[in-house]
């Protein structure tokens, strides 16, 4: 351990050896936060703290796996390894043990966003399911029940959403389904209502560490607050300058006000950057200095000064894409690997011209954050088959696959099966097993298909444990899914995705010999975009998707006002600037910032002005202008000490202040932003 500590700089060493009490490690981009966090975990264990007394929470499975491997390489094998996982994985593990406290069974199925939208659409076909899903998510993360949502709703549309929310909750409970928000909301509910369980968890995890703390939301903070008490041995690592997820509920106040929320907080800043050249860091430091709501730090390079940051100015998006493709071709010809090159954009729509430019030059690329692998229809069908093999009474999954391939089960037949299941207080699968009843419900042809379908599933279930490695091959042999997808549009890609999934399934079982089919299904439910990056292509992605990644050669396109920063009603310019800071600090050796004079966007060509960020980085001449901004935007839930809870309807600027129009239970009031706080 002494040898390991010598490899750390003074700030890192101080962070690693601080054991008791709340600790905030303010870790700048590329400052070795993962190394610091994992070394601190190893240091705790090497000083006699049982690994099982530690809990380390991250935001991606990839980060958790990397930290676990690093920590164990320092301390060697231990009988009970430390728990390193995502917040949602922690929620999953917690609910498996304690969900019975709220009258639910621990055989629940985790559903993803598309499943959620499908359920919502089955309840109501008028409102856009994505908007309703987003609102339900906000309700859950604000711990607002359907009843409270209905009571507070004044506008017709919000009343309708609250009613859908109520039916959605009833459906998920009846079918024993759990969505991503439930993994945390139900965990908090149980912890807050059962003191004995809270004390048990607090006693078990006496040393808690949290990575990427700036990305936590209010609910995650409340869970941490509960389980950290009474010792408050809570170490959080984060960077307020990289807080870029306000739009999905991340609360930057969690990190900015950490010192106020816990007593005797120790703050340590990691400012030495091991990733980028000083020229790149100068641009990042200059840009973020324009923000006022920050704790403040300055990145210092441990590498050379490096090349000047390049500014690429093009006439239009086609010329921009051609120039970038040409430069990438030059880099590849010099021996640079594809996966060390990336192109970032603030708005996904900008990828179209970029993709065309790369295709013209035959440059292979991978779009990170496009359609997620596990959300592709053919992959979801395979997952549904596996879910039914694991639990045949999972009606939700069974309904997805009962007619894939076609088995003559139309909407009328499906309704009959569902009604029969309801009347007999059984699952649809049990109705399929009841041959006399089934014969009365469906046509002769459908009956033949469905009896074979259920018989095949039953045989698969019997073989699942003893031959799980070959389970998918056996499933394919019986149900001929490849043949089914071969008759559909984009057949080649769909079959390739099926084969990719089958390969991953077998690889998972090889690497995790003790894991079950249930473990595999739970694991893929928690996958993230960044787990999909391949080595043989240039990465193109949004700035949001690039968080946590790094590349030797980086291009950032679309640096025009309205595109980056994004300009619109309720825009949080400080968060836009933090996005710019994140984008710049992904670059290690060479950075190119690109802007154009005009773009074709949303059906028309517009003349544009270059982004203010180019001036604020110091790369284009201009003075430093600190400007006031507001963290509030349209749709935010806020609290006023007199008027209570309301929703922001609009944001406007009055001289040097920001004014919010807020709906407090049907009463609209204009309130200055300084007099409310976000929920």
XYZ file of C-alpha atoms in Angstrom:
679
model
C 0.000 0.000 0.000
C 2.888 2.355 0.769
C 4.192 1.849 -2.770
C 0.741 2.621 -4.202
C 0.425 5.798 -2.111
C 3.778 7.042 -3.444
C 2.319 7.019 -6.964
C -0.295 9.621 -5.958
C 0.088 13.389 -5.917
C -0.351 15.193 -2.592
C -4.047 16.025 -3.069
C -4.867 12.466 -4.150
C -2.945 11.041 -1.178
C -4.805 13.331 1.234
C -8.135 12.173 -0.211
C -7.190 8.482 -0.040
C -6.022 8.571 3.590
C -8.982 10.575 4.945
C -11.201 7.914 6.539
C -13.778 9.302 8.978
C -16.444 11.901 8.317
C -17.923 13.441 5.143
C -15.456 14.099 2.328
C -15.955 15.993 -0.942
C -13.300 15.245 -3.556
C -13.683 17.961 -6.169
C -12.104 16.176 -9.126
C -11.399 18.161 -12.288
C -11.617 16.482 -15.695
C -8.777 13.977 -16.209
C -7.472 14.428 -12.663
C -7.368 10.729 -11.803
C -10.609 10.526 -9.855
C -11.123 6.817 -10.599
C -7.598 6.064 -9.422
C -8.190 8.116 -6.271
C -11.539 6.486 -5.528
C -10.347 2.910 -6.065
C -7.125 3.526 -4.112
C -9.182 4.938 -1.244
C -11.322 1.776 -1.252
C -8.176 -0.390 -1.238
C -6.710 1.785 1.548
C -9.816 1.291 3.730
C -9.689 -2.481 3.264
C -5.916 -2.655 3.838
C -6.465 -0.925 7.189
C -8.770 -3.644 8.473
C -12.164 -2.346 7.361
C -14.191 -5.352 6.111
C -14.864 -5.112 2.344
C -18.514 -5.961 3.072
C -18.780 -2.743 5.129
C -18.117 -0.625 2.044
C -20.503 0.503 -0.668
C -19.319 2.299 -3.818
C -21.977 3.714 -6.136
C -21.446 4.693 -9.774
C -23.592 5.663 -12.759
C -22.527 2.991 -15.273
C -21.821 -0.737 -15.089
C -18.604 -0.113 -16.986
C -17.318 2.278 -14.298
C -18.289 -0.151 -11.517
C -16.483 -3.060 -13.198
C -13.343 -0.983 -13.825
C -13.232 0.184 -10.200
C -13.779 -3.320 -8.847
C -10.945 -4.743 -10.964
C -8.583 -1.904 -10.023
C -9.312 -2.121 -6.290
C -8.974 -5.919 -6.171
C -5.665 -5.750 -8.086
C -4.297 -3.596 -5.240
C -5.532 -5.696 -2.316
C -5.595 -9.189 -3.829
C -8.391 -11.684 -3.288
C -10.792 -11.215 -0.393
C -13.441 -13.660 0.874
C -16.257 -11.132 0.496
C -15.549 -8.553 -2.246
C -16.713 -4.945 -1.784
C -20.003 -3.944 -3.372
C -19.410 -1.636 -6.352
C -22.482 -1.019 -8.484
C -24.764 1.578 -10.022
C -27.472 3.278 -7.971
C -30.071 1.272 -9.884
C -28.254 -2.037 -9.318
C -28.149 -1.220 -5.597
C -31.893 -0.569 -5.754
C -32.424 -3.879 -7.559
C -30.448 -5.827 -4.929
C -32.217 -4.012 -2.105
C -35.688 -4.697 -3.538
C -34.921 -8.393 -4.079
C -34.578 -8.651 -0.284
C -37.121 -6.114 0.935
C -39.876 -5.481 -1.657
C -42.154 -7.839 0.297
C -42.413 -5.057 2.924
C -44.739 -3.200 0.546
C -46.710 -6.284 -0.448
C -44.822 -7.070 -3.680
C -43.112 -10.307 -4.771
C -39.354 -10.402 -5.369
C -39.881 -12.168 -8.723
C -40.592 -8.777 -10.341
C -39.495 -8.008 -13.917
C -37.577 -4.817 -14.760
C -39.071 -2.985 -17.745
C -37.244 -0.459 -19.914
C -38.367 2.842 -21.444
C -39.956 1.243 -24.525
C -41.914 -1.215 -22.382
C -43.084 1.722 -20.289
C -44.254 3.637 -23.365
C -46.107 0.590 -24.660
C -48.009 0.234 -21.391
C -48.853 3.945 -21.421
C -50.071 3.695 -25.030
C -52.333 0.773 -24.091
C -53.868 2.992 -21.383
C -54.220 6.129 -23.524
C -53.582 6.557 -27.250
C -54.115 10.330 -27.461
C -51.173 11.821 -25.517
C -47.608 11.178 -26.753
C -46.342 8.218 -24.658
C -42.819 9.677 -24.415
C -44.147 12.906 -22.847
C -46.347 11.004 -20.407
C -43.466 8.648 -19.524
C -41.221 11.642 -18.840
C -43.838 13.266 -16.592
C -44.411 10.014 -14.680
C -40.654 9.746 -14.216
C -40.565 13.267 -12.789
C -43.410 12.425 -10.416
C -41.616 9.323 -9.143
C -38.291 11.075 -8.665
C -40.097 13.838 -6.761
C -41.896 11.156 -4.691
C -45.298 12.380 -5.866
C -48.010 9.702 -5.777
C -50.757 9.472 -8.447
C -53.274 10.793 -5.913
C -51.156 13.865 -5.086
C -50.430 14.437 -8.790
C -54.183 14.423 -9.478
C -54.917 16.794 -6.583
C -52.279 19.296 -7.756
C -53.167 19.171 -11.447
C -55.120 22.221 -12.617
C -54.756 21.988 -16.385
C -56.754 19.317 -18.224
C -53.635 17.728 -19.728
C -51.956 17.282 -16.311
C -55.156 15.813 -14.863
C -55.172 13.293 -17.694
C -51.492 12.447 -17.162
C -52.166 11.938 -13.434
C -55.014 9.547 -14.299
C -52.752 7.632 -16.722
C -50.094 7.556 -13.983
C -52.637 5.968 -11.592
C -53.595 3.273 -14.128
C -49.926 2.714 -15.044
C -49.079 2.089 -11.378
C -52.016 -0.301 -11.036
C -50.903 -2.204 -14.157
C -47.275 -2.543 -13.048
C -48.318 -3.751 -9.585
C -50.778 -6.291 -11.000
C -48.125 -7.651 -13.377
C -45.303 -7.350 -10.835
C -43.293 -5.008 -13.057
C -40.716 -2.492 -11.875
C -39.450 0.413 -13.984
C -36.082 2.165 -13.556
C -37.545 4.927 -11.403
C -39.139 2.327 -9.114
C -35.720 0.827 -8.378
C -34.914 4.014 -6.455
C -38.371 5.311 -5.466
C -39.450 1.997 -3.885
C -36.056 1.661 -2.195
C -36.489 5.089 -0.620
C -40.080 4.290 0.381
C -39.022 1.146 2.244
C -35.982 2.777 3.889
C -37.966 5.806 5.047
C -40.916 3.787 6.375
C -39.013 0.953 8.073
C -36.534 2.201 10.654
C -35.234 -1.312 11.354
C -34.277 -1.853 7.692
C -32.686 1.606 7.482
C -30.584 0.834 10.576
C -29.651 -2.581 9.187
C -28.403 -1.061 5.893
C -26.599 1.791 7.713
C -24.890 -0.735 9.984
C -23.906 -2.932 7.043
C -22.442 -0.157 4.855
C -20.392 1.978 7.229
C -18.214 3.504 4.500
C -19.991 4.828 1.425
C -18.407 6.330 -1.693
C -20.213 7.929 -4.630
C -18.718 8.618 -8.061
C -19.982 11.434 -10.340
C -21.816 13.075 -7.434
C -22.730 16.099 -9.559
C -25.076 13.820 -11.525
C -27.167 12.725 -8.537
C -30.793 13.814 -8.277
C -32.861 14.699 -5.228
C -34.047 11.115 -4.700
C -30.523 9.682 -4.825
C -29.392 12.332 -2.329
C -32.240 11.371 0.030
C -31.326 7.663 -0.161
C -27.679 8.490 0.573
C -28.662 10.742 3.463
C -30.700 7.914 5.011
C -28.149 5.123 4.680
C -25.121 7.285 5.622
C -26.632 8.253 8.985
C -25.549 8.351 11.750
C -21.810 7.975 10.982
C -21.815 10.110 7.803
C -18.705 8.345 6.520
C -19.730 9.497 3.067
C -17.090 10.260 0.449
C -18.399 11.850 -2.747
C -16.342 12.470 -5.850
C -17.498 14.833 -8.556
C -17.022 17.965 -10.592
C -19.565 20.773 -10.469
C -18.150 21.991 -13.797
C -19.286 18.732 -15.422
C -22.888 18.803 -14.183
C -24.736 18.458 -17.505
C -27.856 16.439 -16.702
C -30.163 19.074 -15.194
C -32.673 18.271 -17.954
C -33.121 14.745 -16.577
C -33.280 15.692 -12.918
C -29.638 15.942 -11.779
C -29.428 18.553 -9.044
C -26.187 20.542 -9.078
C -27.062 21.808 -5.578
C -26.177 18.363 -4.219
C -22.494 19.047 -4.877
C -22.541 22.841 -4.489
C -24.219 22.587 -1.066
C -22.596 19.370 0.201
C -20.744 21.385 2.815
C -24.059 22.720 4.167
C -25.869 19.376 4.115
C -23.306 17.492 6.217
C -21.310 18.642 9.259
C -17.513 18.999 9.322
C -17.023 18.353 5.616
C -13.474 18.025 4.314
C -13.012 19.393 0.751
C -10.054 18.315 -1.385
C -9.520 19.603 -4.939
C -7.832 17.484 -7.617
C -6.562 19.994 -10.169
C -3.675 18.191 -11.892
C -4.915 16.877 -15.248
C -3.288 13.715 -16.647
C -5.245 13.654 -19.904
C -4.906 16.815 -21.976
C -2.225 19.244 -23.091
C -2.027 22.672 -21.428
C -3.287 24.452 -24.563
C -6.482 22.387 -24.466
C -6.877 22.991 -20.723
C -6.393 26.744 -21.163
C -9.432 26.804 -23.461
C -11.467 24.776 -20.935
C -10.387 26.923 -17.949
C -11.159 30.159 -19.813
C -14.602 28.953 -20.845
C -15.780 27.673 -17.451
C -14.515 30.804 -15.676
C -17.563 32.587 -17.123
C -19.864 30.537 -14.853
C -20.773 31.995 -11.466
C -22.427 29.005 -9.762
C -19.325 26.900 -9.176
C -16.978 25.936 -6.367
C -13.965 26.936 -8.449
C -10.762 25.196 -9.513
C -8.167 25.483 -12.288
C -6.890 22.516 -14.283
C -3.111 22.224 -14.632
C -1.539 19.915 -17.213
C 1.008 17.253 -16.303
C 1.701 16.836 -20.030
C 3.409 19.163 -22.520
C 2.015 22.486 -23.772
C 0.854 20.779 -26.947
C -0.503 22.143 -30.222
C -2.754 25.170 -30.476
C -6.472 24.428 -30.481
C -7.668 24.593 -34.093
C -10.670 26.599 -35.282
C -12.366 25.213 -38.399
C -14.522 27.743 -40.269
C -16.656 26.397 -43.140
C -19.295 27.827 -45.432
C -21.894 25.162 -44.642
C -22.406 21.750 -43.050
C -21.349 19.816 -46.182
C -18.018 21.656 -46.372
C -17.563 21.127 -42.623
C -18.148 17.380 -42.919
C -15.818 17.129 -45.935
C -13.010 18.953 -44.076
C -13.363 16.756 -40.997
C -13.469 13.560 -43.076
C -10.334 14.665 -44.929
C -8.487 15.334 -41.647
C -9.592 11.957 -40.223
C -8.311 10.261 -43.378
C -4.933 11.968 -42.861
C -4.785 10.769 -39.256
C -5.651 7.185 -40.222
C -2.973 7.213 -42.926
C -0.466 8.295 -40.274
C -1.298 5.213 -38.206
C -3.820 6.676 -35.742
C -6.373 4.095 -34.592
C -10.017 4.731 -35.482
C -11.150 4.516 -31.862
C -8.855 7.402 -30.863
C -10.855 9.808 -33.034
C -14.270 11.253 -32.184
C -16.663 13.919 -33.393
C -19.071 15.549 -30.940
C -22.184 17.644 -31.454
C -24.674 19.343 -29.142
C -27.754 18.452 -31.236
C -28.272 14.940 -32.644
C -29.740 16.287 -35.894
C -26.278 17.590 -36.853
C -25.067 14.021 -37.336
C -26.793 13.637 -40.728
C -24.331 15.724 -42.780
C -21.436 14.356 -40.751
C -22.463 10.770 -41.511
C -22.733 11.585 -45.210
C -19.232 13.086 -45.179
C -17.745 10.036 -43.448
C -19.572 7.660 -45.789
C -18.196 9.480 -48.865
C -14.672 8.862 -47.605
C -15.499 5.263 -46.568
C -14.619 6.020 -42.956
C -16.262 3.506 -40.596
C -18.036 5.160 -37.674
C -20.003 4.154 -34.611
C -22.877 6.310 -33.424
C -22.897 6.169 -29.652
C -26.312 6.996 -28.248
C -28.279 6.076 -31.362
C -30.850 3.286 -31.043
C -29.639 1.271 -28.086
C -28.796 -2.319 -28.818
C -31.111 -3.715 -26.154
C -33.993 -1.536 -27.325
C -34.018 -2.938 -30.868
C -37.231 -4.871 -31.484
C -35.627 -8.165 -32.454
C -33.336 -8.129 -29.393
C -36.243 -7.265 -27.104
C -38.155 -10.229 -28.530
C -35.309 -12.574 -27.627
C -35.144 -11.092 -24.139
C -38.911 -11.592 -23.781
C -38.513 -15.272 -24.741
C -35.852 -15.668 -22.057
C -38.030 -13.898 -19.506
C -40.869 -16.328 -20.228
C -38.509 -19.311 -19.984
C -37.451 -17.988 -16.567
C -40.996 -17.110 -15.490
C -43.858 -18.442 -17.685
C -46.385 -16.396 -15.700
C -44.833 -13.148 -16.940
C -47.868 -12.057 -18.993
C -46.158 -8.842 -20.093
C -43.340 -10.694 -21.883
C -45.583 -13.493 -23.120
C -47.880 -11.036 -24.907
C -44.859 -9.623 -26.751
C -43.828 -12.972 -28.254
C -47.087 -14.927 -28.500
C -47.431 -13.919 -32.157
C -43.719 -13.798 -33.096
C -43.490 -15.753 -35.351
C -47.133 -15.501 -36.430
C -49.428 -17.982 -34.656
C -52.818 -16.652 -35.724
C -53.373 -14.731 -32.490
C -55.058 -11.477 -33.493
C -56.405 -8.735 -31.264
C -59.727 -10.553 -30.703
C -58.029 -13.828 -29.739
C -55.626 -11.966 -27.465
C -58.508 -10.247 -25.686
C -60.197 -13.625 -25.150
C -57.017 -15.084 -23.645
C -56.563 -12.096 -21.347
C -60.195 -12.174 -20.229
C -59.988 -15.905 -19.551
C -56.840 -15.386 -17.478
C -58.573 -12.629 -15.500
C -61.740 -14.693 -14.880
C -59.739 -17.761 -13.816
C -57.297 -15.693 -11.709
C -54.418 -17.228 -13.611
C -51.714 -16.246 -16.064
C -52.102 -16.414 -19.861
C -49.559 -19.245 -19.902
C -51.792 -21.300 -17.600
C -54.678 -20.728 -20.024
C -52.476 -22.081 -22.852
C -51.827 -25.166 -20.724
C -55.580 -25.696 -20.191
C -56.226 -27.348 -23.545
C -59.987 -27.803 -23.175
C -60.480 -24.121 -22.401
C -57.984 -22.992 -25.049
C -59.867 -24.936 -27.747
C -62.991 -22.875 -27.007
C -61.166 -19.536 -27.191
C -59.212 -19.648 -30.462
C -59.427 -21.001 -34.014
C -58.293 -24.537 -34.814
C -55.143 -23.236 -36.542
C -54.249 -20.917 -33.652
C -54.905 -23.770 -31.206
C -52.368 -25.993 -32.997
C -49.745 -23.217 -33.011
C -50.318 -22.236 -29.368
C -50.195 -25.787 -28.009
C -46.877 -26.353 -29.773
C -45.681 -22.937 -28.522
C -46.459 -23.755 -24.874
C -45.084 -27.321 -25.157
C -41.821 -26.005 -26.588
C -41.568 -23.405 -23.815
C -42.182 -26.073 -21.185
C -39.401 -28.272 -22.578
C -37.047 -25.290 -22.721
C -37.817 -24.476 -19.096
C -36.937 -28.018 -18.061
C -33.591 -27.802 -19.897
C -32.740 -24.208 -18.905
C -30.594 -25.005 -15.855
C -28.697 -28.008 -17.162
C -27.922 -26.572 -20.609
C -28.174 -22.815 -20.155
C -25.121 -22.174 -22.376
C -26.970 -23.641 -25.378
C -30.370 -22.276 -24.364
C -30.553 -19.669 -27.143
C -29.475 -22.168 -29.786
C -32.239 -24.508 -28.621
C -34.693 -21.597 -28.580
C -33.751 -20.730 -32.161
C -34.118 -24.373 -33.267
C -37.652 -24.534 -31.872
C -39.011 -21.091 -32.778
C -36.969 -20.231 -35.919
C -36.658 -16.539 -35.148
C -33.992 -15.981 -37.820
C -36.413 -17.258 -40.449
C -39.130 -14.969 -39.109
C -36.923 -11.846 -39.241
C -35.550 -12.772 -42.668
C -39.002 -11.932 -44.089
C -39.035 -8.437 -42.544
C -37.490 -5.124 -43.733
C -33.806 -4.648 -42.796
C -33.558 -8.416 -42.367
C -29.756 -8.498 -42.596
C -29.312 -6.046 -39.729
C -31.958 -7.726 -37.578
C -30.393 -11.163 -37.988
C -26.942 -9.677 -37.280
C -28.343 -8.195 -34.057
C -29.815 -11.563 -33.050
C -26.451 -13.231 -33.647
C -24.662 -10.492 -31.699
C -27.033 -11.036 -28.766
C -26.551 -14.813 -28.867
C -22.789 -14.354 -28.898
C -22.920 -11.938 -25.984
C -25.143 -14.318 -23.990
C -22.686 -17.188 -24.364
C -19.713 -14.924 -23.651
C -21.419 -13.694 -20.477
C -21.943 -17.250 -19.238
C -18.312 -18.111 -20.018
C -17.080 -15.121 -17.998
C -19.622 -15.542 -15.174
C -19.749 -19.280 -14.573
C -21.803 -18.981 -11.382
C -24.433 -16.698 -12.918
C -27.982 -17.713 -13.725
C -30.350 -16.729 -16.521
C -31.961 -14.271 -14.082
C -28.555 -12.648 -13.399
C -27.994 -12.221 -17.135
C -31.414 -10.635 -17.694
C -30.927 -8.250 -14.767
C -27.476 -7.307 -16.020
C -28.597 -6.376 -19.535
C -31.459 -4.323 -18.104
C -28.809 -2.028 -16.615
C -26.584 -1.694 -19.711
C -25.541 1.762 -20.979
C -24.610 3.245 -24.359
C -20.934 3.494 -23.524
C -20.691 -0.289 -23.094
C -21.154 -0.535 -26.883
C -18.123 1.381 -28.188
C -16.093 -0.730 -30.608
C -12.423 -0.492 -31.575
C -12.710 -0.420 -35.351
C -14.564 2.817 -36.003
C -14.561 6.556 -35.414
C -16.986 7.532 -32.661
C -19.609 10.165 -33.370
C -21.912 11.218 -30.558
C -23.606 13.992 -28.654
C -21.603 15.823 -26.002
C -23.842 14.217 -23.369
C -22.929 10.724 -24.609
C -19.200 11.565 -24.498
C -19.164 12.139 -20.730
C -16.469 9.988 -19.127
C -14.711 9.207 -22.424
C -11.442 10.531 -23.883
C -9.897 10.651 -27.360
C -6.497 11.634 -28.764
C -8.086 13.559 -31.644
C -11.369 15.356 -31.137
C -13.639 17.474 -33.324
C -16.533 19.482 -31.884
C -18.937 20.701 -34.569
C -21.843 23.133 -34.570
C -20.284 25.936 -32.529
C -22.882 28.491 -33.562
C -25.338 30.478 -31.481
C -28.533 28.436 -31.235
C -26.736 25.130 -31.750
C -23.970 25.307 -29.119
C -25.006 26.949 -26.909
C -28.566 25.856 -27.491
C -30.746 28.948 -27.216
C -34.421 28.836 -26.290
C -36.982 29.601 -23.641
C -35.609 28.706 -20.237
C -32.106 27.865 -21.515
C -29.637 27.412 -18.684
C -26.558 29.052 -20.206
C -24.358 27.842 -17.342
C -25.252 24.226 -18.070
C -24.584 24.860 -21.775
C -21.177 26.207 -20.800
C -20.511 23.153 -18.645
C -21.345 21.050 -21.721
C -18.724 23.022 -23.644
C -16.218 22.359 -20.853
C -17.002 18.631 -20.940
C -16.591 18.558 -24.727
C -13.211 20.310 -24.678
C -11.795 18.162 -21.873
C -12.465 14.922 -23.810
C -9.477 15.825 -26.030
C -6.002 14.528 -25.196
C -3.661 15.637 -28.018
C -5.506 17.609 -30.670
C -8.742 19.600 -30.507
C -10.655 21.183 -33.387
C -13.652 23.451 -32.775
C -15.813 23.926 -35.863
C -18.422 26.490 -36.914
C -20.210 27.286 -40.184
C -21.854 30.321 -41.757
C -25.103 28.491 -42.517
C -26.877 25.180 -41.869
C -29.856 23.405 -43.367
C -31.987 22.563 -40.342
C -35.674 21.688 -39.902
C -36.467 22.193 -43.561
C -34.714 25.505 -44.198
C -31.268 27.037 -44.506
C -30.342 29.616 -41.879
C -27.444 32.051 -41.636
C -25.696 31.694 -38.288
C -23.270 33.566 -36.036
C -20.352 31.866 -34.357
C -20.766 30.693 -30.782
C -19.949 32.985 -27.854
C -17.987 30.027 -26.500
C -15.267 30.560 -29.128
C -14.669 33.998 -27.631
C -14.987 32.795 -24.047
C -12.319 30.118 -24.561
C -9.906 32.905 -25.492
C -9.392 31.361 -28.936
C -11.071 34.290 -30.682
C -10.477 37.808 -29.411
C -13.003 39.216 -26.961
C -13.310 40.267 -23.351
C -14.356 38.148 -20.365
C -17.979 38.951 -19.507
C -19.400 37.273 -16.413
C -23.131 37.028 -16.889
C -25.889 36.110 -14.517
C -27.954 33.054 -15.364
C -30.744 31.015 -13.846
C -30.840 27.267 -13.216
C -34.624 27.230 -13.816
C -36.441 26.348 -17.016
C -39.998 25.752 -18.199
C -41.495 22.627 -16.614
C -39.385 22.652 -13.414
C -41.108 21.957 -10.115
C -40.205 24.639 -7.537
C -41.036 25.462 -3.938
C -41.863 28.863 -2.401
C -41.961 29.271 1.380
C -45.426 30.890 1.256
C -47.130 29.659 -1.928
C -45.829 26.070 -1.715
C -45.064 23.850 -4.722
C -45.614 25.031 -8.284
C -44.489 24.421 -11.869
C -42.502 26.972 -13.893
C -44.493 28.139 -16.931
C -41.946 30.590 -18.355
C -38.638 32.332 -17.613
C -37.883 35.957 -18.484
C -35.171 38.472 -17.669
C -35.939 41.800 -15.971
C -32.799 43.982 -15.950
C -30.285 41.935 -13.926
C -32.806 39.522 -12.405
C -34.731 36.489 -13.681
C -38.502 36.354 -13.277
C -40.443 33.075 -13.236
C -44.116 32.680 -14.064
C -45.237 29.837 -11.795
C -48.464 27.837 -11.592
C -49.232 27.286 -7.893
C -52.231 24.922 -7.995
C -54.025 26.950 -10.646
C -52.918 30.383 -9.417
C -50.283 31.991 -11.652
C -47.730 34.250 -9.970
C -44.610 36.095 -11.111
C -41.763 35.392 -8.661
C -38.070 36.346 -8.814
C -35.864 33.269 -9.228
C -33.920 33.975 -6.020
C -37.050 33.375 -3.914
C -37.763 29.775 -4.914
C -35.839 26.508 -4.925
C -36.037 23.573 -7.300
C -37.610 20.353 -6.004
